[in-house]
mmCIF file of C-alpha atoms and ligand atoms in Angstrom:
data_model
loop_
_atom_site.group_PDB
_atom_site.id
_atom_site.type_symbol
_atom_site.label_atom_id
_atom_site.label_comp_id
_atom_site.label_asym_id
_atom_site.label_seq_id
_atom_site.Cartn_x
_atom_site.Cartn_y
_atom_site.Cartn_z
ATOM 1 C CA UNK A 1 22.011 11.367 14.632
ATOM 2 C CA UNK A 2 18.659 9.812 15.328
ATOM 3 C CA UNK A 3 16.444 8.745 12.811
ATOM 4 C CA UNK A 4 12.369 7.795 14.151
ATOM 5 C CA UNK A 5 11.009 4.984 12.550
ATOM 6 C CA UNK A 6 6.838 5.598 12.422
ATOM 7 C CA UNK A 7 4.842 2.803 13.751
ATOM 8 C CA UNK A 8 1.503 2.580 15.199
ATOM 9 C CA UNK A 9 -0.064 1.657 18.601
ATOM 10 C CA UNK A 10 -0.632 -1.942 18.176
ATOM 11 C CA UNK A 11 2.952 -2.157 16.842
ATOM 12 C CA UNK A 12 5.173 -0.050 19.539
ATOM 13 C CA UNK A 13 8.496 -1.985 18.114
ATOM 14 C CA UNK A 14 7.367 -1.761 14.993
ATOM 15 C CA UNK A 15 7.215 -4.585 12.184
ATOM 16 C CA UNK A 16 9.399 -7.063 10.816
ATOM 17 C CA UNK A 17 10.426 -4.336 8.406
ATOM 18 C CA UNK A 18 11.622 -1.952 11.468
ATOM 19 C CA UNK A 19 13.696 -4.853 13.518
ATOM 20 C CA UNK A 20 15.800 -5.358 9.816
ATOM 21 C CA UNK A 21 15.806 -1.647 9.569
ATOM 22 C CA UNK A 22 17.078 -0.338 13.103
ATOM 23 C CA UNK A 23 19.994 -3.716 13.036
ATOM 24 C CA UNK A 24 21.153 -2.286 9.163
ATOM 25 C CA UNK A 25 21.315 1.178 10.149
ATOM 26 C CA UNK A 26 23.347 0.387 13.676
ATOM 27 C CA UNK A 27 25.968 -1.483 11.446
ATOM 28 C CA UNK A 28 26.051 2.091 10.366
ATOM 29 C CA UNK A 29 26.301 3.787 13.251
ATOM 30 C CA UNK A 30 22.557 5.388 12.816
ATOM 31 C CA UNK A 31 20.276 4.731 15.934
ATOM 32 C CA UNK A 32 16.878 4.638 15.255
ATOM 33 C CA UNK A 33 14.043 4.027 17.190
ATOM 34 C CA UNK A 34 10.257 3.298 16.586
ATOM 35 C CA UNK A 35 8.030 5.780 17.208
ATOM 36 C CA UNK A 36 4.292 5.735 17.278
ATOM 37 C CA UNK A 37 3.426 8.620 14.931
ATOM 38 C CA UNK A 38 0.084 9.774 17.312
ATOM 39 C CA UNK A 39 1.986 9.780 20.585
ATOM 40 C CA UNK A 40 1.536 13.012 21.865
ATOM 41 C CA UNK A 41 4.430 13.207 23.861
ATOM 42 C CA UNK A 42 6.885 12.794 21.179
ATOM 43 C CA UNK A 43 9.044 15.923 19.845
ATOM 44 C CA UNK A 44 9.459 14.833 16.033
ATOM 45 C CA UNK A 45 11.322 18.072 15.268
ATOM 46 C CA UNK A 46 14.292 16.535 17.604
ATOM 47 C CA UNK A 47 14.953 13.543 14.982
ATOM 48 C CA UNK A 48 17.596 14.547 12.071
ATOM 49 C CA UNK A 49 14.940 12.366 10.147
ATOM 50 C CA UNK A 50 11.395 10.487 10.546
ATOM 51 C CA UNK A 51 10.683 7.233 8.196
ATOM 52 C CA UNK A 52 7.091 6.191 7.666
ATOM 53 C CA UNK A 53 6.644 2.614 8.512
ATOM 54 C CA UNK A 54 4.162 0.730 10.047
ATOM 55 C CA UNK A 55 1.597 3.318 10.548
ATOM 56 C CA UNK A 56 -0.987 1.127 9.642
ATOM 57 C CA UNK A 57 -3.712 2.535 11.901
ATOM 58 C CA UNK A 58 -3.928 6.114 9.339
ATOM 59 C CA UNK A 59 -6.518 4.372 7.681
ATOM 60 C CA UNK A 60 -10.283 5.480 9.899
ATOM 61 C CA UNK A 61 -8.088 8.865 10.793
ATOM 62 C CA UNK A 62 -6.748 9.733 7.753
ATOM 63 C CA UNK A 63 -7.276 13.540 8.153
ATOM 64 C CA UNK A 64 -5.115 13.377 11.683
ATOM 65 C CA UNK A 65 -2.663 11.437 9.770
ATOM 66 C CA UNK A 66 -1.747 14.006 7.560
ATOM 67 C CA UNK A 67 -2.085 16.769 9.904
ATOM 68 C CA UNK A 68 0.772 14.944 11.706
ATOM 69 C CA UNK A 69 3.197 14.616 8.682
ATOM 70 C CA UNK A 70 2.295 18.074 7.746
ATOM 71 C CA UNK A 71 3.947 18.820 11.652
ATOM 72 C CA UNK A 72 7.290 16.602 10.922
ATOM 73 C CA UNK A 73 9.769 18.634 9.791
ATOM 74 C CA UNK A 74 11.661 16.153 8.389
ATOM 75 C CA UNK A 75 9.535 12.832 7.363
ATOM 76 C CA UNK A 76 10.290 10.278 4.204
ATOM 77 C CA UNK A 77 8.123 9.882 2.139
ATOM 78 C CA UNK A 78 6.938 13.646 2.540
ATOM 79 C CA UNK A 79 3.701 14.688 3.301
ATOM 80 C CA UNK A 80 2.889 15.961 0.100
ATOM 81 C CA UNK A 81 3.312 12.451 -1.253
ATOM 82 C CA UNK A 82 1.235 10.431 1.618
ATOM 83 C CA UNK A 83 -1.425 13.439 1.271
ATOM 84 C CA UNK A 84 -2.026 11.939 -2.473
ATOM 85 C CA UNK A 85 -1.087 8.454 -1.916
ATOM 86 C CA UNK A 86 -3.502 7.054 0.677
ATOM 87 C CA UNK A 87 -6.494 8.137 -1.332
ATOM 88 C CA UNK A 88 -6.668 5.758 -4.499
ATOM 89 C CA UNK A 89 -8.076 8.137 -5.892
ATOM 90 C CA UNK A 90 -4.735 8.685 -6.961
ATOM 91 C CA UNK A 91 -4.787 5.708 -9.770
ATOM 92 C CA UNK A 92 -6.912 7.954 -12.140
ATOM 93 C CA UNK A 93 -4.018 10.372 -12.445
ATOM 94 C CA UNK A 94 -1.421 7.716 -12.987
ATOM 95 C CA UNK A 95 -4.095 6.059 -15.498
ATOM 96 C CA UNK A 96 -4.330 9.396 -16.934
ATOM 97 C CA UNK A 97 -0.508 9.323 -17.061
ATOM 98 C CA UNK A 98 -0.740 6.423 -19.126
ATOM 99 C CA UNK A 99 0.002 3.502 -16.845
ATOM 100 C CA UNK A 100 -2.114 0.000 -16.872
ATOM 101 C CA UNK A 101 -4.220 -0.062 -13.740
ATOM 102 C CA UNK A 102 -7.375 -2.053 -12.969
ATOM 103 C CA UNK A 103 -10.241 -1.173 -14.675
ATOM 104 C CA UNK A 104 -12.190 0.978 -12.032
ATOM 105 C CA UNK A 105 -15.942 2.264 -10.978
ATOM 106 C CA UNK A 106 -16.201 4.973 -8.853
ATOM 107 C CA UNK A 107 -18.717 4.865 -6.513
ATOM 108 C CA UNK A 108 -21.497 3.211 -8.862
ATOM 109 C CA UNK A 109 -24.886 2.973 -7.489
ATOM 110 C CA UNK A 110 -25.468 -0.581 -7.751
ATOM 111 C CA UNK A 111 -23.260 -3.517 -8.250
ATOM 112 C CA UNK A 112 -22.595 -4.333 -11.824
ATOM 113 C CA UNK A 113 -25.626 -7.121 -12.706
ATOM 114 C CA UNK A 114 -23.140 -8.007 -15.785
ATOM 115 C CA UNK A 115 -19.613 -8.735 -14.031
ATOM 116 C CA UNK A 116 -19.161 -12.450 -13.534
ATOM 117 C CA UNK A 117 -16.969 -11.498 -10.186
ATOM 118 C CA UNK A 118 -15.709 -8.121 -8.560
ATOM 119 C CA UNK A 119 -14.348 -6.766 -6.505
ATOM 120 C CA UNK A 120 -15.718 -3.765 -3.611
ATOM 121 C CA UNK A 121 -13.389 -1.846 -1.307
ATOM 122 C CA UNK A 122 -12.669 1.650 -0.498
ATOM 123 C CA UNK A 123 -10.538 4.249 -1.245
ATOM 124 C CA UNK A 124 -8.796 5.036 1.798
ATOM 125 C CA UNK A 125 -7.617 1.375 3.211
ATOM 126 C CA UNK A 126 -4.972 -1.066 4.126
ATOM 127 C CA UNK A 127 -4.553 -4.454 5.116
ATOM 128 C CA UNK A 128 -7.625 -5.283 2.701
ATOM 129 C CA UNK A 129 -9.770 -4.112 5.123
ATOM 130 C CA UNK A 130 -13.314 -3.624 4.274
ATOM 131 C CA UNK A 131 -12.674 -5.219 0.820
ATOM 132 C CA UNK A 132 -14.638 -8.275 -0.698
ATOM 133 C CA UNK A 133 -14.972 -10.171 -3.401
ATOM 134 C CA UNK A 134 -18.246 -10.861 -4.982
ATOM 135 C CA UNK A 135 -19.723 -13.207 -7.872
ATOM 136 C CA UNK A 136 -22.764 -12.796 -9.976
ATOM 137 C CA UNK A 137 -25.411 -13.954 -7.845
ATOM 138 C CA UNK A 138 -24.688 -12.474 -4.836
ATOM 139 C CA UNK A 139 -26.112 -8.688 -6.034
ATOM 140 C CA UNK A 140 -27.965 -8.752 -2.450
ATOM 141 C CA UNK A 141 -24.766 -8.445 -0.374
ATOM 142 C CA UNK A 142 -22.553 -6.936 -2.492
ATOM 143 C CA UNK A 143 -25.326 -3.926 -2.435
ATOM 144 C CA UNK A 144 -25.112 -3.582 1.011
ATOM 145 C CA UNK A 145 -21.365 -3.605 1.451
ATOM 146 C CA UNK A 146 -21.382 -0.714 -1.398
ATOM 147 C CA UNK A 147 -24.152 0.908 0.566
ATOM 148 C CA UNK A 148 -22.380 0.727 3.490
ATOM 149 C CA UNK A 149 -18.945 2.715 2.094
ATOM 150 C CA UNK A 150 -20.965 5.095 0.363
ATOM 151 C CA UNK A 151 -23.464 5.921 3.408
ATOM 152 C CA UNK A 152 -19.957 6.249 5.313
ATOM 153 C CA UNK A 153 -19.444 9.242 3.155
ATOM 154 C CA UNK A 154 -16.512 6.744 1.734
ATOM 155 C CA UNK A 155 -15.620 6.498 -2.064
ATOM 156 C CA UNK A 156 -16.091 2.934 -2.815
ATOM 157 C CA UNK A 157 -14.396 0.972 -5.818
ATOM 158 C CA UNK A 158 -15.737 -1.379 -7.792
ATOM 159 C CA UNK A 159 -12.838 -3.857 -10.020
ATOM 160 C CA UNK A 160 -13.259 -7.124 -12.126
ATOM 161 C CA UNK A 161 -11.575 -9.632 -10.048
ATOM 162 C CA UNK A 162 -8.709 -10.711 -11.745
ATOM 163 C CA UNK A 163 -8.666 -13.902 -11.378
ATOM 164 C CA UNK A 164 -4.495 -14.974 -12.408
ATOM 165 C CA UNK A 165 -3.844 -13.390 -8.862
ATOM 166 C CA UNK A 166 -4.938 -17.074 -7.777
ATOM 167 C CA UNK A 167 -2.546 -18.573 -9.683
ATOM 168 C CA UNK A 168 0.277 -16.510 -10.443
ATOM 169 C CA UNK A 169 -0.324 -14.137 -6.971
ATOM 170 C CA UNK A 170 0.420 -10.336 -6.753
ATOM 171 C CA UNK A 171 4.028 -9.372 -7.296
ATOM 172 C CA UNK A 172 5.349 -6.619 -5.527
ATOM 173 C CA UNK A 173 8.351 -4.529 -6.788
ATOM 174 C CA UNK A 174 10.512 -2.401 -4.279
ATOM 175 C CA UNK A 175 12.371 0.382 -5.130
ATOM 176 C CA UNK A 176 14.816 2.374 -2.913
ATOM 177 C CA UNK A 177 15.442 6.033 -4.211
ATOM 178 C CA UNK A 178 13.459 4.923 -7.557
ATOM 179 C CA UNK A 179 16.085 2.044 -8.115
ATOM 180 C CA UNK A 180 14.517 -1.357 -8.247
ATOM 181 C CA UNK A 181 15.463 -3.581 -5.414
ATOM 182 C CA UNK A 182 13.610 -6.599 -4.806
ATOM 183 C CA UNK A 183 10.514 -8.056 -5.504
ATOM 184 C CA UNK A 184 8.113 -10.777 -3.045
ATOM 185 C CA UNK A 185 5.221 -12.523 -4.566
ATOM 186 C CA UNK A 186 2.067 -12.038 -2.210
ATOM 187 C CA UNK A 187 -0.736 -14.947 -2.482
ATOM 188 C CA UNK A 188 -4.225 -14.251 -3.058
ATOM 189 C CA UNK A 189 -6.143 -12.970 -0.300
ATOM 190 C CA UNK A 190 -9.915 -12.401 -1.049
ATOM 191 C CA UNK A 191 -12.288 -16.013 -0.800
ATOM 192 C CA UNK A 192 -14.340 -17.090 -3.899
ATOM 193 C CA UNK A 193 -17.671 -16.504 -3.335
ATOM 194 C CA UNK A 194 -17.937 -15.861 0.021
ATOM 195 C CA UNK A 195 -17.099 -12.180 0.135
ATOM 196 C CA UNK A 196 -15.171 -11.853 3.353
ATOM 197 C CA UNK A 197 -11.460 -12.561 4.131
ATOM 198 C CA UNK A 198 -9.810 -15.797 3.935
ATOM 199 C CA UNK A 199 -7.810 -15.278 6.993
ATOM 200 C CA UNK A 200 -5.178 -18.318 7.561
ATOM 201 C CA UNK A 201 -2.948 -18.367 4.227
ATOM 202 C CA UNK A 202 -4.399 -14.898 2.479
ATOM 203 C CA UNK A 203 -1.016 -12.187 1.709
ATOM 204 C CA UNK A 204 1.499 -14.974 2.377
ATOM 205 C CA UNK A 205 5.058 -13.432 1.319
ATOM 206 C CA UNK A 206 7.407 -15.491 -0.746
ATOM 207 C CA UNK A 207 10.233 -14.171 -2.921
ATOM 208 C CA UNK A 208 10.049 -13.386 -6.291
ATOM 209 C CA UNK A 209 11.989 -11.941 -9.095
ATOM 210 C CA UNK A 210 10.104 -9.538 -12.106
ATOM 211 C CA UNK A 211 9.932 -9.907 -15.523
ATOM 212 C CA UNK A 212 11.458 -6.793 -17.902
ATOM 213 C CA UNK A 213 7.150 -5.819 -18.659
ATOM 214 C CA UNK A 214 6.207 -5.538 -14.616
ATOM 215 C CA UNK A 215 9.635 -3.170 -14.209
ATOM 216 C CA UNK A 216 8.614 -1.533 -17.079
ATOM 217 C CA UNK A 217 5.345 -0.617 -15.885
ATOM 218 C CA UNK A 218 6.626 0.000 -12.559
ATOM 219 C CA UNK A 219 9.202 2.730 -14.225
ATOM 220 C CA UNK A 220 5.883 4.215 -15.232
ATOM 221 C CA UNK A 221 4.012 4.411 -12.392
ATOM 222 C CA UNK A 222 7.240 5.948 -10.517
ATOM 223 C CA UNK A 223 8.070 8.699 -13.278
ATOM 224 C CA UNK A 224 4.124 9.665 -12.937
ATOM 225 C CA UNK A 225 5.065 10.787 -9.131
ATOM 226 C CA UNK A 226 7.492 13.554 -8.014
ATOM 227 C CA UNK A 227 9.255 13.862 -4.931
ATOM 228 C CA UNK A 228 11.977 12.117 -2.946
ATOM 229 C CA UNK A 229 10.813 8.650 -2.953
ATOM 230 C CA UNK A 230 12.970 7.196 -0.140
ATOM 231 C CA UNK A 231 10.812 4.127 -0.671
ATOM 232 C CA UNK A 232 8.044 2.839 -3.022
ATOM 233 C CA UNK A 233 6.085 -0.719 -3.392
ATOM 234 C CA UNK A 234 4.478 -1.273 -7.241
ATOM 235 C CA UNK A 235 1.934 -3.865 -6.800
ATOM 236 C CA UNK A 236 0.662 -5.501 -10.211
ATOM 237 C CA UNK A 237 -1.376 -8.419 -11.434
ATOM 238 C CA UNK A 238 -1.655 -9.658 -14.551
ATOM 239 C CA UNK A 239 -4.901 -8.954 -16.338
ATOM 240 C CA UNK A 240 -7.013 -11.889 -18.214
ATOM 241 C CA UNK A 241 -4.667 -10.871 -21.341
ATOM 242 C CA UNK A 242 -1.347 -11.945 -18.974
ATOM 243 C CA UNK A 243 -0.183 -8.412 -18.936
ATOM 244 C CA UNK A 244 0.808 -6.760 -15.968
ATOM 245 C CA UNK A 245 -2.034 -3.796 -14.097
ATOM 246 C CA UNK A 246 -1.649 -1.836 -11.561
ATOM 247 C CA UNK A 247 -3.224 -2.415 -8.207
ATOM 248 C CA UNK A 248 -1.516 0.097 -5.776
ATOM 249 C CA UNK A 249 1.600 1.769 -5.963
ATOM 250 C CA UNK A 250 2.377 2.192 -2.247
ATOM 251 C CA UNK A 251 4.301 5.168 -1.199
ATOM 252 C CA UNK A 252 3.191 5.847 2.609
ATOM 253 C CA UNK A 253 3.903 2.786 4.214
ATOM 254 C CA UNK A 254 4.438 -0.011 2.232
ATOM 255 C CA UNK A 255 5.777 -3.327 4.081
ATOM 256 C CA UNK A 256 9.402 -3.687 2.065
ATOM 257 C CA UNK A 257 9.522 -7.565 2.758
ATOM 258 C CA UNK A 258 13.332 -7.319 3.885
ATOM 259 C CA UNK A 259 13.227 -9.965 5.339
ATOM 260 C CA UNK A 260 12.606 -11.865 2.116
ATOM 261 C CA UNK A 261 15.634 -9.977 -0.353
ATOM 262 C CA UNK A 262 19.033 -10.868 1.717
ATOM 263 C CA UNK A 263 20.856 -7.015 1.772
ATOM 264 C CA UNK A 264 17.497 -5.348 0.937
ATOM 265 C CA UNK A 265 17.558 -3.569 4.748
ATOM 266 C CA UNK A 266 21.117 -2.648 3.882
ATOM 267 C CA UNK A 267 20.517 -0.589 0.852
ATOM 268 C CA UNK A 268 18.028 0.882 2.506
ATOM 269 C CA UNK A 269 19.542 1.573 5.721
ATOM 270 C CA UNK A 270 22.116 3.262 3.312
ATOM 271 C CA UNK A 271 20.046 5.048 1.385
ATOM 272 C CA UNK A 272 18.683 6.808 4.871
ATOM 273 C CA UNK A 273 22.129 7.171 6.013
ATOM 274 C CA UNK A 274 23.190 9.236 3.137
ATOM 275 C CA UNK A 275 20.218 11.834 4.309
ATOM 276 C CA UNK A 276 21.709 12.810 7.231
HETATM 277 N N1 ADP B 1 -9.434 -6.342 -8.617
HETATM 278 C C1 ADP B 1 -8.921 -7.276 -7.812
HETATM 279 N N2 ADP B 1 -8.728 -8.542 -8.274
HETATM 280 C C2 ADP B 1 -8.205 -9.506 -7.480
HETATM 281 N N3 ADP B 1 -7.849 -9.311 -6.186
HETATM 282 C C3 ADP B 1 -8.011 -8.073 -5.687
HETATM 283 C C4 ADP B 1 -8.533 -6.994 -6.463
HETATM 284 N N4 ADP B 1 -8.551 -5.893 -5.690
HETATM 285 C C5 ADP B 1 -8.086 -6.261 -4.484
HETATM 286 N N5 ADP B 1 -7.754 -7.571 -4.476
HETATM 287 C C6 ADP B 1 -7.194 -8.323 -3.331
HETATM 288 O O1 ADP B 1 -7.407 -7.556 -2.158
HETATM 289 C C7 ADP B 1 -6.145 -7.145 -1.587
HETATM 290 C C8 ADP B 1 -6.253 -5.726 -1.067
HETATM 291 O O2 ADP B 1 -6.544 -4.802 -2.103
HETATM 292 P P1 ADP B 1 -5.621 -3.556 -2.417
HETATM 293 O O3 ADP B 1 -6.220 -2.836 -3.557
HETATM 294 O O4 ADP B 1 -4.199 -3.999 -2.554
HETATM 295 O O5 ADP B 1 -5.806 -2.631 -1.125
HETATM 296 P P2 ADP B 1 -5.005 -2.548 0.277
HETATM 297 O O6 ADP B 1 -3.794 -3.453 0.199
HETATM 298 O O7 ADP B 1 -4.624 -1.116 0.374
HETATM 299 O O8 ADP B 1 -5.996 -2.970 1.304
HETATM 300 C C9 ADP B 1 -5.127 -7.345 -2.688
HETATM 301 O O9 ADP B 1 -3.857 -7.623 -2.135
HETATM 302 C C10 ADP B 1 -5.700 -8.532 -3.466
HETATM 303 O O10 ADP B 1 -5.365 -9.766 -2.842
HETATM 304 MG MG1 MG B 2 -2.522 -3.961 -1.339
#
């Protein structure tokens, strides 16, 4: 039995996630290996089972991407899931499924002149890339970054910037086979005013626990999706009213944070074992 672990180029042993994954699933007797999902010399149909990971290069390829999962026969989460989930596109249908997420424009024209502070970023991203955060003011510049996406043939967001992720951070939930595991606090990443990345201290993980409202919204988001969910990330923040929105609900390949919940890689080492 030999389960792949999915990473990308820049990451051939894949990330923290994979080293807690691979030393969980030996103490099971499951070998596993990373595997960079666009090497073309791998045979994924010779794995009893591939695990998205750290593929976090999908992102200016997206079409190849799923072309690729489509070829696995075997890959968690499926492809039909990562084919919805790394468009964000896909938090209209869970707001149309009745769960808070951040107030949204698609692909406006202009900047709004009326926002106090926003944020831009596309639709298809990780890692915050190509994301900013702009305040009234700055109209000039936060044109041209929306110009830029769109011109790209990209569909660019627009969001209020909520502004308690400075204080109280984004908390991420993690759930293993839909059960709640663990959840990690992530600090703010985007730099007032400045509209590019503030690089040293931005994402840092710490542990967290969640409050009975962010599961409960979580437990939404999740029922909205079908599917074997081998593994899911809820990201929320609260909105200026304290309550907690959706941001992403990560399904293709989330960073887990194992390394922050002691016996976190075990249930889900356990949870892969029992798929074989
Ligand atoms: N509306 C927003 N308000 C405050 N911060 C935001 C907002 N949207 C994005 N961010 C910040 O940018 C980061 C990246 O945005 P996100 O939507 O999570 O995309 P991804 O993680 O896929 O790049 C978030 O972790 C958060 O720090
Ligand atoms: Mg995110």
């Amino acid at each position: 039995m030999t389960v792949a672990l999915a990473t990308f180029a820049a990451f051939p042993e894949g990330s923290d996630d994979v080293v807690a994954l691979r030393a969980a699933l030996a103490g099971l007797g499951v070998a596993a290996v990373p595997a960079i999902w666009d090497d073309p010399d791998i045979d994924w149909a010779a794995f009893d089972l591939v695990v998205v990971r750290s593929t976090w290069d999908y992102t200016d390829r997206r079409a190849e991407f799923l072309a690729w999962a489509d070829g696995v026969p075997r890959l968690l989460n499926d492809a039909a899931v990562l084919r919805w989930n790394t468009d964000k596109r896909y938090l209209r249908d869970l707001a149309g499924a009745g769960v808070p997420v951040v107030p949204t424009l698609w692909d406006p024209p202009d900047p709004p002149a009326d926002w106090p502070e926003y944020v831009i970023k596309p639709a298809v991203s990780s890692g915050s890339r190509d994301t900013a955060r702009w305040r009234a003011g700055e109209e000039d510049r936060a044109r041209e970054h929306l110009r830029a996406l769109l011109s790209a043939g990209r569909t660019a967001m627009v969001q209020p910037y909520l502004s308690a992720i400075d204080t109280a951070g984004e908390t991420a939930l993690l759930f293993c086979d839909r059960e709640f595991s663990h959840a990690a606090r992530k600090a703010p990443i985007l730099a007032a005013g400045t509209g590019v990345l503030d690089a040293p201290n931005g994402g840092q993980i710490t542990a967290a626990s969640a409050t009975p409202e962010q599961l409960a919204v979580a437990h939404r988001a999740l029922e909205a999706v079908s599917g074997d969910l081998l593994y899911a990330r809820v990201d929320l923040v609260p909105d200026p009213d304290g309550s907690p929105v959706l941001m992403e609900l990560e399904l293709t390949e989330p960073a887990l944070f194992l390394e922050h919940a002691p016996g976190s890689a075990a249930r889900f080492a356990e949870a892969i074992a029992e798929r074989l």
